[in-house]
CSV table of C-alpha atoms in Angstrom, one decimal:
chain,number,residue,atom,x,y,z
A,238,UNK,CA,-15.9,-1.2,-6.2
A,239,UNK,CA,-13.7,1.5,-4.7
A,240,UNK,CA,-10.4,2.7,-6.1
A,241,UNK,CA,-7.1,3.7,-4.5
A,242,UNK,CA,-4.2,5.5,-6.3
A,243,UNK,CA,-0.6,4.9,-5.4
A,244,UNK,CA,1.9,3.9,-4.3
A,245,UNK,CA,3.4,7.3,-3.8
A,246,UNK,CA,7.0,6.3,-3.0
A,247,UNK,CA,8.9,9.4,-4.0
A,248,UNK,CA,11.6,7.4,-5.8
A,249,UNK,CA,14.2,9.1,-8.1
A,250,UNK,CA,15.9,6.5,-10.2
A,251,UNK,CA,19.6,6.8,-11.1
A,252,UNK,CA,20.1,9.1,-14.0
A,253,UNK,CA,17.1,11.3,-13.1
A,254,UNK,CA,17.8,15.0,-13.2
A,255,UNK,CA,14.8,15.8,-11.0
A,256,UNK,CA,15.4,17.1,-7.5
A,257,UNK,CA,13.6,15.5,-4.6
A,258,UNK,CA,11.7,18.8,-4.2
A,259,UNK,CA,10.3,18.3,-7.7
A,260,UNK,CA,9.5,14.6,-7.0
A,261,UNK,CA,7.5,15.5,-3.9
A,262,UNK,CA,5.8,18.5,-5.6
A,263,UNK,CA,4.7,16.2,-8.4
A,264,UNK,CA,3.6,13.6,-5.9
A,265,UNK,CA,1.3,16.1,-4.2
A,266,UNK,CA,0.0,17.2,-7.5
A,267,UNK,CA,-0.9,13.7,-8.5
A,268,UNK,CA,-2.6,13.1,-5.2
A,269,UNK,CA,-4.8,16.1,-5.9
A,270,UNK,CA,-5.5,14.9,-9.4
A,271,UNK,CA,-6.5,11.5,-8.0
A,272,UNK,CA,-9.1,13.2,-5.9
A,273,UNK,CA,-10.3,15.3,-8.9
A,274,UNK,CA,-10.7,12.2,-11.2
A,275,UNK,CA,-12.7,10.1,-8.8
A,276,UNK,CA,-10.3,7.9,-6.8
A,277,UNK,CA,-11.6,7.2,-3.3
A,278,UNK,CA,-8.2,7.0,-1.7
A,279,UNK,CA,-4.5,7.7,-2.2
A,280,UNK,CA,-1.7,5.6,-0.7
A,281,UNK,CA,1.9,6.0,0.5
A,282,UNK,CA,4.4,3.3,1.1
A,283,UNK,CA,7.5,2.9,3.3
A,284,UNK,CA,11.0,1.5,3.0
A,285,UNK,CA,14.4,2.6,4.1
A,286,UNK,CA,17.9,3.0,2.7
A,287,UNK,CA,17.1,2.7,-1.0
A,288,UNK,CA,19.5,4.7,-3.1
A,289,UNK,CA,16.7,6.2,-5.1
A,290,UNK,CA,15.0,7.7,-2.1
A,291,UNK,CA,12.0,5.3,-1.6
A,292,UNK,CA,9.9,7.2,0.9
A,293,UNK,CA,11.0,6.5,4.5
A,294,UNK,CA,8.5,8.9,6.1
A,295,UNK,CA,4.9,8.0,5.2
A,296,UNK,CA,3.2,9.9,8.0
A,297,UNK,CA,4.7,13.3,7.1
A,298,UNK,CA,3.9,12.6,3.4
A,299,UNK,CA,0.4,11.6,4.3
A,300,UNK,CA,0.0,14.9,6.3
A,301,UNK,CA,1.2,16.9,3.3
A,302,UNK,CA,-1.3,15.1,1.0
A,303,UNK,CA,-4.0,15.9,3.5
A,304,UNK,CA,-3.3,19.6,3.2
A,305,UNK,CA,-3.4,19.4,-0.7
A,306,UNK,CA,-6.7,17.6,-0.8
A,307,UNK,CA,-10.3,18.0,0.5
A,308,UNK,CA,-12.2,14.7,0.4
A,309,UNK,CA,-10.1,11.8,-0.8
A,310,UNK,CA,-9.1,9.2,1.8
A,311,UNK,CA,-5.4,8.9,2.7
A,312,UNK,CA,-3.8,5.6,3.6
A,313,UNK,CA,-0.4,4.1,4.4
A,314,UNK,CA,0.1,1.0,2.3
A,315,UNK,CA,2.0,0.3,4.2
A,316,UNK,CA,3.9,1.6,7.3
A,317,UNK,CA,6.3,-0.9,8.8
A,318,UNK,CA,4.9,-1.3,12.3
A,319,UNK,CA,7.8,-3.1,13.9
A,320,UNK,CA,10.1,-0.2,13.2
A,321,UNK,CA,8.0,2.3,15.2
A,322,UNK,CA,7.6,3.1,18.8
A,323,UNK,CA,3.9,2.3,19.2
A,324,UNK,CA,3.0,5.4,21.2
A,325,UNK,CA,4.8,7.7,18.8
A,326,UNK,CA,3.0,5.9,15.9
A,327,UNK,CA,-0.4,6.5,17.7
A,328,UNK,CA,0.4,10.1,18.2
A,329,UNK,CA,1.6,10.7,14.6
A,330,UNK,CA,-1.4,8.8,13.1
A,331,UNK,CA,-3.8,10.9,15.3
A,332,UNK,CA,-2.2,14.1,14.0
A,333,UNK,CA,-2.6,13.0,10.4
A,334,UNK,CA,-6.2,12.2,11.1
A,335,UNK,CA,-6.8,15.6,12.5
A,336,UNK,CA,-5.0,17.4,9.7
A,337,UNK,CA,-7.1,15.4,7.1
A,338,UNK,CA,-10.4,16.0,8.9
A,339,UNK,CA,-10.8,12.3,9.6
A,340,UNK,CA,-9.7,10.9,6.3
A,341,UNK,CA,-6.8,8.7,7.4
A,342,UNK,CA,-6.4,5.0,7.4
A,343,UNK,CA,-3.3,3.4,9.0
A,344,UNK,CA,-2.1,0.4,6.9
A,345,UNK,CA,0.5,-1.7,8.6
A,346,UNK,CA,2.7,-4.8,7.8
A,347,UNK,CA,5.4,-6.9,9.4
A,348,UNK,CA,8.2,-5.9,7.0
A,349,UNK,CA,10.8,-8.3,5.7
A,350,UNK,CA,14.1,-6.5,4.9
A,351,UNK,CA,16.7,-7.5,7.5
A,352,UNK,CA,18.7,-4.3,7.3
A,353,UNK,CA,15.7,-2.2,8.3
A,354,UNK,CA,15.2,-4.3,11.4
A,355,UNK,CA,18.9,-4.1,12.3
A,356,UNK,CA,19.2,-0.3,11.9
A,357,UNK,CA,16.1,0.4,13.9
A,358,UNK,CA,17.1,-2.1,16.6
A,359,UNK,CA,13.9,-4.2,16.2
A,360,UNK,CA,14.5,-7.9,16.4
A,361,UNK,CA,13.0,-9.5,13.3
A,362,UNK,CA,11.9,-12.6,15.2
A,363,UNK,CA,9.6,-10.3,17.2
A,364,UNK,CA,7.9,-8.6,14.2
A,365,UNK,CA,4.6,-10.4,14.4
A,366,UNK,CA,4.2,-9.8,18.1
A,367,UNK,CA,5.2,-6.1,17.7
A,368,UNK,CA,2.5,-5.7,15.1
A,369,UNK,CA,-0.1,-7.2,17.4
A,370,UNK,CA,0.9,-5.1,20.4
A,371,UNK,CA,1.2,-2.0,18.2
A,372,UNK,CA,-2.3,-2.3,17.0
A,373,UNK,CA,-3.7,-2.8,20.5
A,374,UNK,CA,-1.6,0.2,21.9
A,375,UNK,CA,-2.8,2.5,19.1
A,376,UNK,CA,-6.5,1.6,19.8
A,377,UNK,CA,-6.1,2.2,23.5
A,378,UNK,CA,-4.2,5.5,23.0
A,379,UNK,CA,-7.0,6.8,20.8
A,380,UNK,CA,-9.7,6.1,23.4
A,381,UNK,CA,-10.8,8.9,25.8
A,382,UNK,CA,-8.7,9.4,28.9
A,383,UNK,CA,-5.6,7.4,29.8
A,384,UNK,CA,-4.8,3.7,29.5
A,385,UNK,CA,-2.7,0.9,30.9
A,386,UNK,CA,-1.0,-1.8,28.8
A,387,UNK,CA,1.0,-4.8,29.9
A,388,UNK,CA,2.3,-6.8,26.9
A,389,UNK,CA,5.2,-9.1,26.2
A,390,UNK,CA,7.2,-6.3,24.6
A,391,UNK,CA,5.6,-3.0,25.8
A,392,UNK,CA,4.1,-1.8,29.0
A,393,UNK,CA,2.6,1.5,30.0
A,394,UNK,CA,0.8,2.7,33.1
A,395,UNK,CA,-1.7,5.5,33.3
A,396,UNK,CA,-0.6,7.0,29.9
A,397,UNK,CA,-2.7,9.6,28.3
A,398,UNK,CA,-2.1,10.4,24.6
A,399,UNK,CA,-3.3,13.7,23.2
A,400,UNK,CA,-4.6,15.0,20.9
A,401,UNK,CA,-7.2,12.3,20.0
A,402,UNK,CA,-8.1,11.5,16.4
A,403,UNK,CA,-11.1,13.0,14.6
A,404,UNK,CA,-12.5,9.6,13.8
A,405,UNK,CA,-14.3,8.0,16.8
A,406,UNK,CA,-12.1,5.1,18.0
A,407,UNK,CA,-9.3,6.4,15.7
A,408,UNK,CA,-8.3,5.7,12.1
A,409,UNK,CA,-9.2,2.3,10.7
A,410,UNK,CA,-6.2,-0.1,10.8
A,411,UNK,CA,-5.6,-2.4,7.9
A,412,UNK,CA,-3.0,-5.1,7.7
A,413,UNK,CA,-1.1,-6.1,4.6
A,414,UNK,CA,0.4,-9.5,3.9
A,415,UNK,CA,-0.2,-12.8,2.0
A,416,UNK,CA,0.7,-15.4,4.6
A,417,UNK,CA,-2.0,-17.2,6.5
A,418,UNK,CA,-0.8,-15.8,9.9
A,419,UNK,CA,-1.0,-12.3,8.5
A,420,UNK,CA,-4.5,-12.9,7.2
A,421,UNK,CA,-5.6,-14.3,10.6
A,422,UNK,CA,-4.1,-11.2,12.3
A,423,UNK,CA,-6.1,-9.0,9.9
A,424,UNK,CA,-9.3,-10.8,10.9
A,425,UNK,CA,-8.6,-10.9,14.6
A,426,UNK,CA,-7.2,-7.4,15.1
A,427,UNK,CA,-7.9,-5.0,12.2
A,428,UNK,CA,-10.5,-3.3,10.2
A,429,UNK,CA,-9.3,-4.4,6.8
A,430,UNK,CA,-6.8,-6.6,4.8
A,431,UNK,CA,-4.5,-5.5,2.0
A,432,UNK,CA,-3.7,-8.3,-0.5
A,433,UNK,CA,-1.5,-8.2,-3.5
A,434,UNK,CA,-1.7,-9.6,-7.0
A,435,UNK,CA,1.6,-10.3,-8.7
A,436,UNK,CA,3.5,-12.9,-10.7
A,437,UNK,CA,7.2,-13.2,-11.5
A,438,UNK,CA,6.8,-16.0,-14.1
A,439,UNK,CA,9.3,-18.3,-12.4
A,440,UNK,CA,6.8,-18.9,-9.6
A,441,UNK,CA,9.5,-18.2,-6.9
A,442,UNK,CA,7.1,-15.6,-5.6
A,443,UNK,CA,3.5,-15.5,-6.7
A,444,UNK,CA,0.3,-14.1,-5.5
A,445,UNK,CA,-2.5,-14.5,-8.0
A,446,UNK,CA,-6.0,-13.1,-7.7
A,447,UNK,CA,-7.2,-16.7,-7.2
A,448,UNK,CA,-5.0,-16.9,-4.1
A,449,UNK,CA,-6.3,-13.6,-2.9
A,450,UNK,CA,-9.9,-15.0,-3.3
A,451,UNK,CA,-8.8,-18.0,-1.2
A,452,UNK,CA,-7.5,-15.7,1.4
A,453,UNK,CA,-10.8,-13.9,1.4
A,454,UNK,CA,-12.5,-17.3,2.1
A,455,UNK,CA,-10.2,-17.7,5.1
A,456,UNK,CA,-11.2,-14.2,6.3
A,457,UNK,CA,-14.8,-15.1,5.8
A,458,UNK,CA,-14.4,-18.2,8.0
A,459,UNK,CA,-13.2,-16.0,10.8
A,460,UNK,CA,-15.6,-13.0,10.6
A,461,UNK,CA,-18.6,-11.8,8.6
A,462,UNK,CA,-16.6,-9.5,6.2
A,463,UNK,CA,-19.6,-7.8,4.7
A,464,UNK,CA,-21.6,-7.3,7.9
A,465,UNK,CA,-18.5,-6.1,9.8
A,466,UNK,CA,-17.7,-3.4,7.2
A,467,UNK,CA,-14.3,-5.1,6.9
A,468,UNK,CA,-12.4,-3.5,4.0
A,469,UNK,CA,-11.0,-6.0,1.5
A,470,UNK,CA,-8.2,-4.3,-0.6
A,471,UNK,CA,-6.1,-5.8,-3.3
A,472,UNK,CA,-3.1,-4.0,-4.8
A,473,UNK,CA,-1.7,-4.5,-8.3
A,474,UNK,CA,0.7,-2.8,-10.6
A,475,UNK,CA,-1.5,-0.9,-13.0
A,476,UNK,CA,-1.1,1.2,-16.2
A,477,UNK,CA,-3.6,2.2,-18.8
A,478,UNK,CA,-3.3,3.7,-22.3
A,479,UNK,CA,-5.6,3.6,-25.3
A,480,UNK,CA,-3.0,1.4,-27.1
A,481,UNK,CA,-2.7,-1.9,-25.1
A,482,UNK,CA,0.8,-2.7,-26.5
A,483,UNK,CA,1.9,0.9,-25.9
A,484,UNK,CA,0.7,0.5,-22.3
A,485,UNK,CA,3.0,-2.5,-21.7
A,486,UNK,CA,5.9,-0.8,-23.5
A,487,UNK,CA,5.5,2.1,-21.1
A,488,UNK,CA,5.2,0.0,-18.0
A,489,UNK,CA,7.8,-2.6,-18.6
A,490,UNK,CA,11.0,-0.6,-17.8
A,491,UNK,CA,9.8,0.9,-14.5
A,492,UNK,CA,8.2,-2.4,-13.5
A,493,UNK,CA,11.5,-4.3,-14.1
A,494,UNK,CA,13.4,-1.6,-12.2
A,495,UNK,CA,11.0,-1.8,-9.2
A,496,UNK,CA,11.3,-5.6,-9.0
A,497,UNK,CA,15.1,-5.3,-9.1
A,498,UNK,CA,15.2,-2.7,-6.3
A,499,UNK,CA,13.1,-4.9,-4.0
A,500,UNK,CA,15.3,-7.9,-4.8
A,501,UNK,CA,18.4,-5.9,-4.0
A,502,UNK,CA,17.1,-5.2,-0.5
A,503,UNK,CA,15.6,-8.6,0.3
A,504,UNK,CA,17.4,-11.4,1.9
A,505,UNK,CA,18.3,-14.5,-0.2
A,506,UNK,CA,17.0,-13.1,-3.4
A,507,UNK,CA,19.2,-12.9,-6.5
A,508,UNK,CA,18.7,-9.4,-7.9
A,509,UNK,CA,20.5,-10.3,-11.1
A,510,UNK,CA,17.5,-12.3,-12.2
A,511,UNK,CA,15.8,-9.0,-12.8
A,512,UNK,CA,18.5,-7.8,-15.3
A,513,UNK,CA,16.5,-7.0,-18.4
A,514,UNK,CA,19.2,-8.1,-20.7
A,515,UNK,CA,19.3,-11.6,-19.3
A,516,UNK,CA,15.7,-12.0,-18.1
A,517,UNK,CA,13.9,-15.1,-19.3
A,518,UNK,CA,10.8,-14.8,-21.5
A,519,UNK,CA,8.9,-16.7,-18.9
A,520,UNK,CA,9.7,-14.1,-16.2
A,521,UNK,CA,8.8,-11.2,-18.5
A,522,UNK,CA,5.6,-12.8,-19.6
A,523,UNK,CA,4.7,-13.4,-15.9
A,524,UNK,CA,5.4,-9.8,-15.1
A,525,UNK,CA,2.9,-8.7,-17.8
A,526,UNK,CA,0.3,-11.3,-16.8
A,527,UNK,CA,0.5,-10.1,-13.2
A,528,UNK,CA,0.0,-6.4,-14.0
A,529,UNK,CA,-3.3,-4.7,-14.6
A,530,UNK,CA,-2.0,-3.2,-17.9
A,531,UNK,CA,-3.8,-2.5,-21.2
A,532,UNK,CA,-6.5,-0.3,-22.6
A,533,UNK,CA,-9.5,0.8,-20.5
A,534,UNK,CA,-11.8,-1.9,-21.9
A,535,UNK,CA,-9.6,-4.8,-21.0
A,536,UNK,CA,-8.9,-3.4,-17.6
A,537,UNK,CA,-12.6,-3.0,-16.9
A,538,UNK,CA,-13.2,-6.6,-18.0
A,539,UNK,CA,-10.6,-7.9,-15.6
A,540,UNK,CA,-11.8,-5.8,-12.7
A,541,UNK,CA,-15.3,-7.0,-13.2
A,542,UNK,CA,-14.1,-10.6,-12.6
A,543,UNK,CA,-12.3,-9.4,-9.5
A,544,UNK,CA,-15.5,-7.7,-8.3
A,545,UNK,CA,-17.5,-10.9,-8.8
A,546,UNK,CA,-15.0,-13.0,-6.8
A,547,UNK,CA,-15.3,-11.4,-3.4
A,548,UNK,CA,-18.2,-10.7,-1.0
A,549,UNK,CA,-19.1,-7.1,-0.3
A,550,UNK,CA,-17.2,-4.2,-1.8
A,551,UNK,CA,-13.7,-4.6,-3.1
A,552,UNK,CA,-11.1,-1.8,-2.8
A,553,UNK,CA,-8.8,-2.0,-5.8
A,554,UNK,CA,-5.5,-0.2,-5.0
A,555,UNK,CA,-4.1,0.7,-8.5
A,556,UNK,CA,-0.3,0.9,-8.2
A,557,UNK,CA,0.0,3.5,-10.9
A,558,UNK,CA,2.9,5.5,-9.8
A,559,UNK,CA,6.0,4.0,-11.3
A,560,UNK,CA,9.6,5.3,-10.8
A,561,UNK,CA,11.1,6.6,-14.0
A,562,UNK,CA,7.9,7.7,-15.7
A,563,UNK,CA,7.4,11.4,-16.3
A,564,UNK,CA,4.8,13.5,-14.5
A,565,UNK,CA,3.0,13.8,-17.8
A,566,UNK,CA,2.9,10.0,-18.3
A,567,UNK,CA,1.6,9.6,-14.8
A,568,UNK,CA,-1.0,12.3,-15.2
A,569,UNK,CA,-2.2,10.9,-18.6
A,570,UNK,CA,-2.7,7.4,-17.1
A,571,UNK,CA,-4.4,8.7,-14.0
A,572,UNK,CA,-6.8,10.8,-16.1
A,573,UNK,CA,-7.7,8.0,-18.5
A,574,UNK,CA,-8.3,5.6,-15.6
A,575,UNK,CA,-10.5,8.2,-13.9
A,576,UNK,CA,-12.4,9.0,-17.0
A,577,UNK,CA,-13.0,5.5,-18.4
A,578,UNK,CA,-12.4,2.8,-15.8
A,579,UNK,CA,-13.8,4.2,-12.5
A,580,UNK,CA,-17.2,5.3,-13.9
A,581,UNK,CA,-17.7,1.9,-15.4
A,582,UNK,CA,-17.3,0.1,-12.0
A,583,UNK,CA,-18.2,2.6,-9.3
């Protein structure tokens, strides 16, 4: 099993007295710590127009992480492909790959927040096709020489993109998503798939590990995952402390906050259901059940079950950065995970 640390989103919740400069300095310090304590990768994530500063610029942040680290892999989990000009994305990704010495992975997804599509003048109805063409354009742009492309949305003739990435053929491209079409696109077009494990208790949105395992079966029906070196990643909210109840007490406030922020920006989702004062016991219990939270021993036990459920090597993306926790709380959890959990499973 491999381990990723993230998601480094740079959020500054209301009431925080930290400057954005401090938030990003601490972000880079945690990325360096993740490398020191044995994580294989660190991950950034993109959204726009959040009042807490959710990172809108994952490629510059990835480049900064590259300069603060030496060996850890760096991935976007994810960049919102439909919001980018494909050629500019290919250029920026190649630059990050160069600055990192060939350590970059480009994780992409469709996106779902309508305002993001509106502001970036990207029709939401075209998002799947834009992802498909963006992946193909990036791959062609990273090949030696110039290329032609004639798609439904984009067309280029005799276009040469320089500089080329360090990695032959360019950075691996992974695709996130839980729907069957997204999984099929991962198998057809990409080098890896990023799944998610999460419950909300009310079952209005749920992605269990069992469902992830079912998705892996679908991927396996389309390609030989192990033989193709196809990367299977699963992401889950994670927090570890030596006291299991203390771990949940620490995680609950930022987790509830995060879910509310996503709901505020999503279409047709009632954000008030994430008000802690009125939240149902069922929803709160679901949040806890869907998080990888507890002491190292219990986390190791659960991760062993994950490892047994999929072919080949699983990449567990531990979503351990939580808006509202202090740098010391983040560092303590990272250190404990690196000292106790990773050695037991690597």
